[in-house]
XYZ file of C-alpha atoms in Angstrom:
591
model
C -4.891 -7.283 -31.456
C -3.964 -9.725 -28.711
C -3.693 -8.809 -25.021
C 0.094 -9.198 -25.223
C 0.419 -6.752 -28.124
C -1.886 -4.228 -26.458
C 0.125 -4.587 -23.237
C 3.408 -3.908 -24.999
C 1.893 -0.828 -26.642
C 0.290 0.665 -23.507
C 3.088 -0.219 -21.098
C 5.677 0.971 -23.639
C 3.915 4.333 -24.075
C 3.513 4.892 -20.325
C 7.097 3.887 -19.532
C 8.412 6.185 -22.261
C 6.302 8.976 -20.736
C 7.693 8.352 -17.226
C 11.297 8.239 -18.421
C 10.803 11.347 -20.575
C 9.414 13.271 -17.602
C 12.324 12.099 -15.432
C 14.848 13.387 -17.977
C 12.997 16.696 -18.380
C 12.712 17.291 -14.631
C 15.957 15.789 -13.371
C 17.210 17.175 -10.066
C 20.198 19.505 -10.076
C 20.345 20.256 -6.331
C 19.629 18.519 -3.046
C 16.493 20.646 -2.549
C 15.158 19.515 -5.934
C 16.141 15.916 -5.131
C 14.434 15.901 -1.706
C 11.415 18.248 -2.105
C 11.257 19.148 -5.834
C 12.586 22.641 -5.064
C 9.433 23.437 -3.058
C 7.724 24.936 -6.117
C 5.065 22.380 -7.142
C 1.524 23.720 -7.614
C -1.186 22.490 -5.186
C -3.144 20.757 -7.979
C -0.111 18.878 -9.317
C 0.985 18.025 -5.799
C -2.515 16.760 -5.001
C -2.371 14.376 -7.967
C 1.174 13.305 -7.095
C 0.175 12.739 -3.460
C -2.795 10.628 -4.560
C -0.557 8.514 -6.808
C 2.026 8.195 -4.035
C -0.709 7.202 -1.623
C -2.604 4.784 -3.893
C -0.018 2.053 -4.074
C -0.195 -1.471 -5.435
C -2.077 -2.287 -2.232
C -4.845 0.163 -3.168
C -4.963 -0.616 -6.882
C -4.228 -4.336 -6.981
C -4.788 -5.829 -3.566
C -7.431 -3.845 -1.689
C -10.325 -4.775 -3.974
C -8.885 -8.299 -4.084
C -8.995 -8.753 -0.329
C -12.480 -7.186 -0.128
C -13.559 -9.561 -2.890
C -12.404 -12.598 -0.914
C -13.323 -11.658 2.656
C -16.258 -9.326 2.026
C -17.318 -7.168 4.963
C -14.085 -7.695 6.898
C -12.130 -6.088 4.065
C -13.769 -2.769 4.922
C -11.039 -2.203 7.525
C -8.687 -1.241 4.686
C -11.126 1.299 3.284
C -11.851 2.869 6.663
C -8.285 2.837 7.913
C -6.536 4.180 4.836
C -9.036 6.912 3.991
C -9.445 8.010 7.607
C -5.694 8.028 8.038
C -5.178 10.304 5.097
C -7.698 12.802 6.494
C -5.905 12.681 9.845
C -2.553 13.351 8.188
C -3.697 16.065 5.778
C -5.793 18.091 8.220
C -4.202 17.519 11.625
C -0.478 16.908 11.167
C 0.843 17.932 7.744
C 0.398 21.733 8.070
C 2.301 21.775 11.382
C 5.110 19.642 9.994
C 5.245 21.905 6.947
C 5.510 24.974 9.180
C 8.275 23.323 11.214
C 10.246 23.271 7.967
C 11.812 19.788 8.063
C 11.153 17.652 5.018
C 11.946 14.219 6.487
C 10.485 12.631 9.605
C 13.929 11.826 11.090
C 14.902 15.489 10.537
C 11.796 16.613 12.451
C 12.443 14.094 15.227
C 16.135 15.008 15.452
C 15.524 18.757 15.710
C 12.348 18.636 17.804
C 13.967 16.294 20.299
C 17.382 18.015 20.071
C 19.172 14.677 19.792
C 21.185 12.801 17.170
C 20.258 9.593 18.996
C 16.569 10.347 18.449
C 17.353 11.124 14.805
C 19.178 7.800 14.436
C 16.278 5.863 15.988
C 13.901 7.656 13.584
C 16.150 6.722 10.632
C 16.007 3.058 11.671
C 12.198 3.275 12.004
C 11.927 4.959 8.576
C 13.998 2.216 6.965
C 11.944 -0.563 8.599
C 8.647 1.015 7.525
C 9.775 1.939 4.011
C 11.389 -1.397 3.168
C 8.355 -3.290 4.453
C 6.052 -1.086 2.391
C 8.171 -1.170 -0.764
C 8.214 -4.979 -0.644
C 4.483 -4.906 -1.386
C 4.988 -2.540 -4.308
C 7.682 -4.638 -5.968
C 5.540 -7.723 -5.443
C 2.718 -5.932 -7.272
C 5.062 -5.057 -10.158
C 6.089 -8.700 -10.448
C 2.467 -9.914 -10.476
C 1.525 -7.502 -13.286
C 4.524 -8.361 -15.445
C 4.054 -12.099 -14.845
C 0.612 -12.065 -16.414
C 0.590 -9.303 -18.967
C 4.107 -9.598 -20.383
C 4.153 -13.368 -19.781
C 7.434 -13.376 -17.893
C 8.256 -14.967 -14.513
C 7.362 -12.903 -11.426
C 11.066 -12.626 -10.576
C 11.940 -11.147 -13.987
C 8.975 -8.770 -13.697
C 10.361 -7.453 -10.409
C 13.778 -6.902 -12.001
C 12.255 -4.950 -14.913
C 10.334 -2.798 -12.441
C 13.529 -2.200 -10.464
C 15.261 -0.886 -13.574
C 12.443 1.561 -14.380
C 12.198 2.894 -10.819
C 15.976 3.129 -10.595
C 16.084 5.322 -13.667
C 13.587 8.013 -12.740
C 13.979 7.924 -8.933
C 17.776 8.093 -8.978
C 17.971 10.596 -11.842
C 15.033 12.864 -11.058
C 14.732 12.650 -7.281
C 11.557 14.187 -5.849
C 11.294 16.620 -8.743
C 11.265 13.812 -11.301
C 9.088 11.602 -9.112
C 6.490 14.347 -8.531
C 5.782 15.034 -12.201
C 6.026 11.345 -13.048
C 3.416 10.636 -10.366
C 1.045 13.169 -11.922
C 1.154 11.112 -15.125
C 0.893 7.858 -13.152
C -2.203 9.099 -11.341
C -3.939 9.752 -14.659
C -2.950 6.300 -15.951
C -3.929 4.351 -12.837
C -7.289 6.088 -12.365
C -8.257 5.675 -16.019
C -7.221 2.016 -15.829
C -9.211 1.424 -12.625
C -12.399 3.238 -13.626
C -12.810 2.023 -17.227
C -13.237 -1.697 -16.360
C -15.417 -0.807 -13.364
C -17.751 1.253 -15.560
C -17.867 -1.442 -18.258
C -18.689 -4.198 -15.752
C -21.232 -2.074 -13.870
C -23.125 -1.500 -17.113
C -22.783 -5.178 -18.008
C -24.092 -6.476 -14.661
C -26.524 -3.801 -13.446
C -27.144 -1.480 -16.402
C -25.810 1.454 -14.370
C -22.656 3.246 -15.604
C -21.728 4.507 -12.113
C -20.062 1.620 -10.207
C -20.807 3.117 -6.790
C -24.542 3.051 -7.597
C -24.372 -0.258 -9.467
C -22.913 -1.784 -6.289
C -26.288 -1.344 -4.576
C -28.483 -2.051 -7.610
C -30.394 -5.043 -8.930
C -28.830 -7.271 -11.567
C -29.778 -6.704 -15.204
C -33.005 -8.514 -16.098
C -33.620 -9.525 -12.475
C -35.157 -8.168 -9.293
C -32.302 -9.633 -7.210
C -29.838 -7.184 -5.714
C -26.165 -7.769 -6.483
C -25.160 -8.173 -2.816
C -28.056 -10.572 -2.124
C -26.933 -12.690 -5.071
C -23.348 -12.622 -3.822
C -24.363 -13.603 -0.284
C -26.228 -16.602 -1.700
C -23.353 -17.707 -3.946
C -20.866 -17.500 -1.081
C -23.052 -19.474 1.296
C -23.774 -22.174 -1.289
C -20.023 -22.812 -1.518
C -19.476 -22.875 2.240
C -18.037 -19.369 2.570
C -19.403 -16.807 5.009
C -22.039 -14.446 3.619
C -20.296 -11.627 1.760
C -21.948 -8.931 3.881
C -21.215 -10.685 7.203
C -17.990 -10.251 9.135
C -15.958 -13.040 10.752
C -13.451 -10.852 12.599
C -14.018 -9.786 16.185
C -14.948 -6.164 16.809
C -11.754 -5.539 18.765
C -9.608 -6.821 15.887
C -11.501 -4.693 13.354
C -11.009 -1.654 15.594
C -7.295 -2.319 16.083
C -6.595 -2.999 12.394
C -8.525 0.117 11.332
C -6.728 2.238 13.930
C -3.315 0.828 12.942
C -3.934 1.643 9.291
C -5.256 5.099 10.192
C -2.515 6.275 12.531
C 0.084 4.415 10.490
C -0.893 6.600 7.555
C -0.099 9.682 9.599
C 3.356 8.307 10.283
C 4.261 7.295 6.734
C 7.330 9.324 5.785
C 6.855 9.137 2.002
C 3.416 10.792 2.262
C 4.496 13.424 4.800
C 7.346 14.636 2.576
C 4.866 15.504 -0.182
C 3.618 18.468 1.842
C 7.052 20.090 1.577
C 7.028 20.230 -2.222
C 4.613 23.203 -2.335
C 5.652 26.829 -1.669
C 3.478 27.652 1.369
C 1.629 26.089 4.320
C -1.655 27.212 2.740
C -0.720 25.321 -0.429
C -0.043 22.205 1.656
C -3.618 22.332 2.956
C -5.060 22.925 -0.527
C -3.055 20.102 -2.104
C -4.210 17.823 0.734
C -7.832 18.614 -0.172
C -7.203 17.931 -3.863
C -5.518 14.639 -3.008
C -8.488 13.550 -0.889
C -10.849 14.081 -3.850
C -8.526 12.221 -6.214
C -8.125 9.335 -3.745
C -11.884 9.097 -3.169
C -12.444 8.270 -6.855
C -10.615 4.965 -6.439
C -11.601 4.169 -2.878
C -15.343 4.533 -3.489
C -15.051 2.383 -6.613
C -13.067 -0.474 -5.031
C -15.963 -2.121 -3.083
C -18.095 -2.192 -6.225
C -15.285 -3.658 -8.315
C -14.663 -6.282 -5.632
C -18.309 -7.393 -5.634
C -18.468 -7.503 -9.441
C -15.289 -9.588 -9.596
C -16.382 -12.044 -6.917
C -19.753 -12.648 -8.564
C -18.241 -13.170 -12.011
C -15.498 -15.427 -10.639
C -17.852 -17.787 -8.814
C -20.275 -18.034 -11.725
C -17.414 -18.669 -14.168
C -15.475 -21.398 -12.348
C -17.638 -23.084 -9.718
C -18.898 -26.538 -10.733
C -17.910 -25.988 -14.355
C -15.654 -28.220 -16.413
C -12.017 -27.223 -16.643
C -12.099 -27.972 -20.362
C -14.805 -25.302 -20.780
C -12.862 -22.596 -18.953
C -11.992 -19.384 -20.847
C -8.377 -18.613 -21.747
C -7.770 -16.382 -18.717
C -7.686 -19.417 -16.390
C -4.804 -21.040 -18.262
C -3.056 -17.673 -18.643
C -3.059 -17.055 -14.899
C -2.054 -20.661 -14.192
C 1.175 -20.001 -16.064
C 2.047 -17.260 -13.572
C 1.756 -19.611 -10.590
C -0.840 -17.323 -9.017
C -3.808 -19.571 -9.827
C -3.971 -23.330 -9.864
C -6.473 -26.184 -10.139
C -5.911 -29.692 -8.853
C -8.527 -32.328 -9.698
C -8.885 -34.118 -6.359
C -11.850 -36.314 -7.313
C -10.758 -36.837 -10.932
C -14.037 -35.694 -12.495
C -12.730 -32.816 -14.624
C -15.035 -30.351 -12.824
C -13.699 -27.439 -10.776
C -14.838 -27.717 -7.166
C -14.453 -24.227 -5.737
C -15.585 -24.335 -2.106
C -14.394 -23.075 1.268
C -11.043 -24.533 2.278
C -7.491 -24.776 0.973
C -6.701 -26.388 -2.378
C -3.041 -26.978 -1.567
C -0.739 -26.879 1.421
C 0.892 -23.451 1.290
C 1.062 -21.927 -2.178
C 0.841 -24.053 -5.346
C 4.043 -25.638 -6.572
C 3.756 -26.563 -10.215
C 5.536 -29.661 -11.457
C 7.643 -28.405 -14.336
C 6.829 -29.835 -17.747
C 3.847 -31.911 -16.555
C 0.132 -31.498 -17.139
C -2.767 -33.206 -15.461
C -5.279 -35.547 -17.020
C -7.622 -32.742 -18.029
C -4.975 -30.340 -19.333
C -4.340 -28.316 -16.202
C -0.804 -27.702 -14.970
C 0.198 -30.378 -12.483
C 0.340 -29.085 -8.887
C 2.196 -30.622 -5.984
C 1.154 -30.643 -2.279
C -2.660 -30.950 -2.436
C -4.494 -30.384 0.851
C -6.275 -33.685 1.433
C -8.356 -32.247 4.297
C -10.309 -29.953 1.952
C -12.552 -30.539 -1.061
C -11.556 -27.204 -2.581
C -9.661 -27.673 -5.862
C -8.942 -24.074 -6.877
C -6.120 -21.894 -5.535
C -6.431 -18.157 -6.303
C -3.908 -15.584 -5.172
C -5.861 -12.579 -3.841
C -3.582 -10.183 -5.669
C -4.811 -11.236 -9.118
C -8.515 -10.481 -8.749
C -8.450 -6.854 -9.967
C -5.995 -7.635 -12.762
C -7.977 -10.676 -13.902
C -11.359 -8.943 -13.547
C -11.579 -7.563 -17.129
C -10.710 -11.004 -18.536
C -13.271 -12.722 -16.285
C -15.907 -10.242 -17.508
C -14.810 -10.824 -21.131
C -14.002 -7.161 -21.777
C -12.032 -6.022 -24.869
C -8.321 -6.829 -24.975
C -7.286 -3.176 -24.758
C -9.144 -2.851 -21.437
C -7.359 -5.954 -20.117
C -3.983 -4.470 -21.101
C -4.948 -1.071 -19.699
C -5.424 -2.429 -16.193
C -1.946 -3.930 -16.376
C -0.510 -0.508 -17.195
C -2.524 0.976 -14.316
C -1.261 -1.611 -11.855
C 2.309 -0.819 -12.833
C 1.658 2.929 -12.453
C 0.267 2.415 -8.937
C 3.111 0.195 -7.783
C 5.919 2.219 -9.367
C 4.647 5.595 -8.127
C 4.647 4.519 -4.491
C 7.862 2.515 -4.818
C 9.623 5.636 -6.112
C 8.388 7.744 -3.199
C 9.481 5.141 -0.683
C 12.900 4.758 -2.258
C 13.374 8.511 -2.025
C 12.556 8.359 1.696
C 15.124 5.608 2.141
C 17.813 7.507 0.240
C 17.112 10.816 2.041
C 17.121 9.064 5.430
C 20.602 7.760 4.702
C 22.147 10.710 2.827
C 20.501 13.645 4.646
C 19.535 12.405 8.105
C 22.416 10.013 8.676
C 25.362 11.315 6.643
C 24.702 15.063 6.541
C 23.276 15.461 10.045
C 25.262 12.875 12.018
C 28.239 11.201 10.325
C 29.586 13.813 7.873
C 28.172 17.270 8.729
C 30.724 18.996 6.445
C 29.781 17.030 3.318
C 29.215 19.251 0.276
C 25.852 19.541 -1.470
C 27.275 17.713 -4.481
C 28.594 14.936 -2.236
C 25.239 14.646 -0.497
C 23.444 14.409 -3.847
C 25.796 11.625 -4.979
C 25.271 9.803 -1.664
C 21.483 10.128 -2.068
C 21.620 8.557 -5.525
C 23.875 5.726 -4.383
C 21.558 5.065 -1.426
C 18.565 5.002 -3.794
C 20.345 2.493 -6.060
C 21.118 0.189 -3.121
C 17.550 0.557 -1.850
C 16.160 -0.438 -5.264
C 18.208 -3.632 -5.175
C 17.073 -4.564 -1.664
C 13.454 -3.708 -2.539
C 13.690 -6.042 -5.535
C 14.772 -8.905 -3.289
C 11.780 -8.233 -1.042
C 9.553 -8.290 -4.122
C 10.933 -11.657 -5.241
C 10.693 -13.163 -1.745
C 7.666 -11.374 -0.221
C 6.497 -12.114 3.346
C 2.837 -12.199 2.250
C 0.321 -10.859 -0.286
C 0.494 -7.174 -1.129
C -2.178 -5.712 1.176
C -0.988 -7.831 4.100
C 2.628 -6.711 3.699
C 1.539 -3.082 3.431
C -0.628 -3.471 6.562
C 2.521 -4.508 8.452
C 4.262 -1.315 7.259
C 1.377 0.778 8.564
C 1.506 -1.032 11.903
C 5.216 -0.304 12.214
C 4.637 3.372 11.357
C 1.827 3.592 13.902
C 3.953 2.058 16.651
C 7.049 4.157 15.991
C 6.464 7.537 14.315
C 2.921 8.568 15.133
C 3.315 9.209 18.884
C 6.644 11.002 18.363
C 5.085 13.287 15.732
C 1.838 14.006 17.615
C 3.488 14.706 20.952
C 6.270 16.612 19.225
C 3.620 19.027 17.921
C 1.070 19.129 20.740
C 2.969 18.324 23.967
C 5.687 20.811 24.942
C 6.868 18.703 27.885
C 7.785 15.804 25.587
C 11.569 15.378 25.684
C 14.235 13.367 23.883
C 14.406 10.602 26.503
C 10.676 9.966 26.222
C 10.680 10.040 22.403
C 13.606 7.627 22.089
C 12.261 5.178 24.682
C 8.776 5.298 23.156
C 9.875 4.735 19.542
C 12.136 1.830 20.475
C 9.564 0.116 22.714
C 6.707 0.503 20.223
C 8.748 -0.647 17.235
C 10.377 -3.626 18.994
C 7.077 -4.874 20.432
C 5.332 -4.656 17.048
C 8.154 -6.310 15.099
C 8.457 -9.192 17.576
C 4.688 -9.832 17.500
C 4.483 -9.781 13.703
C 7.590 -11.939 13.214
C 6.416 -14.469 15.809
C 2.973 -15.034 14.331
C 3.919 -14.746 10.658
C 7.280 -16.509 10.541
C 7.924 -18.474 13.748
C 4.711 -20.392 14.471
C 2.976 -22.383 11.743
C -0.234 -21.098 10.168
C -2.421 -23.350 12.316
C -1.212 -21.455 15.412
C -1.791 -18.017 13.863
C -5.395 -17.882 15.056
C -7.423 -15.470 17.239
C -7.305 -17.821 20.233
C -3.516 -17.460 20.377
C -3.344 -13.715 19.692
C -2.880 -11.174 22.462
C -6.403 -9.917 23.287
C -7.459 -11.536 19.956
C -5.576 -8.819 18.036
C -4.181 -9.999 14.702
C -0.625 -9.185 13.481
C -2.170 -6.675 11.053
C -3.697 -4.727 13.954
C -0.986 -5.055 16.592
C 0.547 -1.711 15.562
C -2.259 0.019 17.481
C -1.196 -1.682 20.700
C 2.427 -0.846 19.856
C 1.345 2.784 19.479
C -0.351 2.761 22.908
C 2.799 1.284 24.445
C 4.807 4.042 22.739
C 2.538 6.751 24.169
C 2.630 5.292 27.689
C 6.398 4.829 27.718
C 7.019 8.268 26.162
C 4.850 10.175 28.628
C 6.128 8.204 31.631
C 9.802 8.651 30.749
C 9.287 12.343 29.877
C 7.641 13.020 33.222
C 10.563 11.415 35.073
C 13.328 13.231 33.154
C 14.207 16.931 32.645
C 11.955 19.093 30.489
C 13.203 20.043 27.016
C 15.131 23.333 26.634
C 13.016 26.501 26.600
C 13.932 27.285 22.977
C 12.505 23.917 21.911
C 9.295 24.597 23.825
C 9.102 28.009 22.123
C 9.418 26.318 18.700
C 6.575 23.939 19.563
C 4.440 26.889 20.629
C 5.287 28.750 17.432
C 4.367 25.986 14.965
C 0.882 25.769 16.500
C 0.319 29.526 16.278
C -1.096 30.760 12.935
C 1.055 33.362 11.225
C -0.155 36.909 11.932
C -1.994 35.897 15.117
C -1.328 37.739 18.331
C -0.592 36.204 21.706
C -3.480 34.900 23.742
C -4.555 37.300 26.470
C -5.761 36.216 29.895
C -8.824 38.082 31.167
C-alpha cells in the first residue's frame, strides 16, 4: 500500500481512539474538567505527563535542530530534561500540597492578591499561546506531507480534533487520551530509530549505534558525519559554534522555564495524594528518557543519510521523498548554476523561506522558487522541522513506518496542545471569572465558561499555527523563556521564602516578563536577520536564552521590593511553613 493509504489508516485509527476515549471520559464537573477528579493512577499520570511534556518540539523539532546544528543542539536536551527533574522533585510536591491546581490560583492565594492573580493569568496566557503556536505548527507540517494537504488546512483539521476532546473531556478526557498518545508517539519514534540503527551500524539499540562504527567499515558514525559536514563548509558536527555564556543561558532558560510551565504543573494535581505525585513524576521521567536518549542518535542518522542522498547528486536521480516534501513548501531546490546537480553547502538557498511560483516548474523538473540568495552557492532549502518526519523516507524504510511517524508526530503535537488549551481555559474561567470577576458563578456556569474559553483558545492557537513566528523548537524555546522570567521566581520564593510578599511578586513578574518579551520581539521581529547576531545581543545572549536574564531581573526586583514593603500576613507565612513540613512530622526543637 502507498504511504497515503497507510497514513489514512493509521491516523484514522488513532483519531478514532482519541475521540472514543474523550466520549468515554467526558467531564461532568469542574473538578473533572480541571484535574480529572484527582483520581488518576500514578502510572497513567506518568504516561500522560510524558505525552504532555513531549510536544511537537520534542518529537518533530528537537532531533531536527540537533541534526542541523550538531553539538549546539544539546542545549535542548540538557535544558528540557534537567528542567523536568527540577519540577518533579523540587517544586511539584509542594505545589500539590498547597492544593491549588493552576499557577495563577497558587500565586493569587500565596500572595493574597487578586492583582497578583491577574498578572499570573496574563503570564499564563502569554506562555501558553506562545507554546501552543509551536504545536499547531507541528500539526500543520505533519498533515501537509502525509495527507498531502496545505499546511493551513492541516492546522484547521488539528484544531477540530483538539477542540473535540479538549472541550468535551477536559482534563479527564485529555489525561486518558494522552496515555494513548504516549504509546503512539513512542512507538512511532522508536521503530524508525531501531530500523535505521540496524541499517547503518548493525546495532538494534539506537543509543549504542550512535557511538558505533558504520556497517562494513571501521569508521565511527560521528567521525563520518564530522567529515561530511566539513566537506560541505559546515562546522564539524561535534563542534559547537555558540558561546559558552549563550549555551548556559539557553540551557538555564529551558530548565527553569520547564518548572514554570503551567500545563505540566497541573498534571500533579490529577493524582489522589502527594506521594502519588512524586511516584508519577518518577514514571514520567523514565518514559521521557526513552525519547530523549534516542533523539541524538536519530538526528545523526538523519543528517548522514540526508547529506549522502542529496549532496552533489542529480535532481533527476532523487528519490520520491524530495518531490513529496517540495509540494509542502518545506523543502526546495533552485538550480543556481543550471547544471541539474544539487549543490548542498553552507549558506542560504533563498532569501527568507522559499516562495514557489504557482504552476511553474524549473528546467530539471523541480518546482520553481522565487527569491534565490545570490550571495550563496547553496541550492537546497530544508525546513528543520521536516527532518524527523522525512527520516524514514530518506532511509527507504517501509511505507507503514513512514506513515507511523506521521501518526506519532500528530500524537505529540495534539497531546501538548490539549494540555495548553486546558490551561488557557482554566486561567480564564477559574482564575479570572470565578476568583475575580464573578465569584458567585455556579459550577455549571463555570464549566460552560471553561468550554467556551477553550473553543476561543483553539481558534487563536490555529492562527498562530498558520502564521508561526519561527520553527517549532524556536517558538517553544521562547515560551520557556517567558515562563522562566515570569512564573519561576514567584513559585520558588512563594514556597521557600516566607518574607516574599504580594508587592514583590507582582513587580518581579511584570519586570521579568516585559523585559523578556521586548528583547525577543526586538531581535526576532523588529531588526532584520542580519542584525540578529551575537555582536548585537546583550552580553552575547540570544533571544532563546534571554529568559534566564529575565528570571534574574525578576528575582532581584522581587526581593528588593519585598524587603522595602510590609511582610505578608502571619497566616500566609504559616501556610508557607506548613507546605514545607512533611505530614506527621513534629516541630523542630532548638537545643
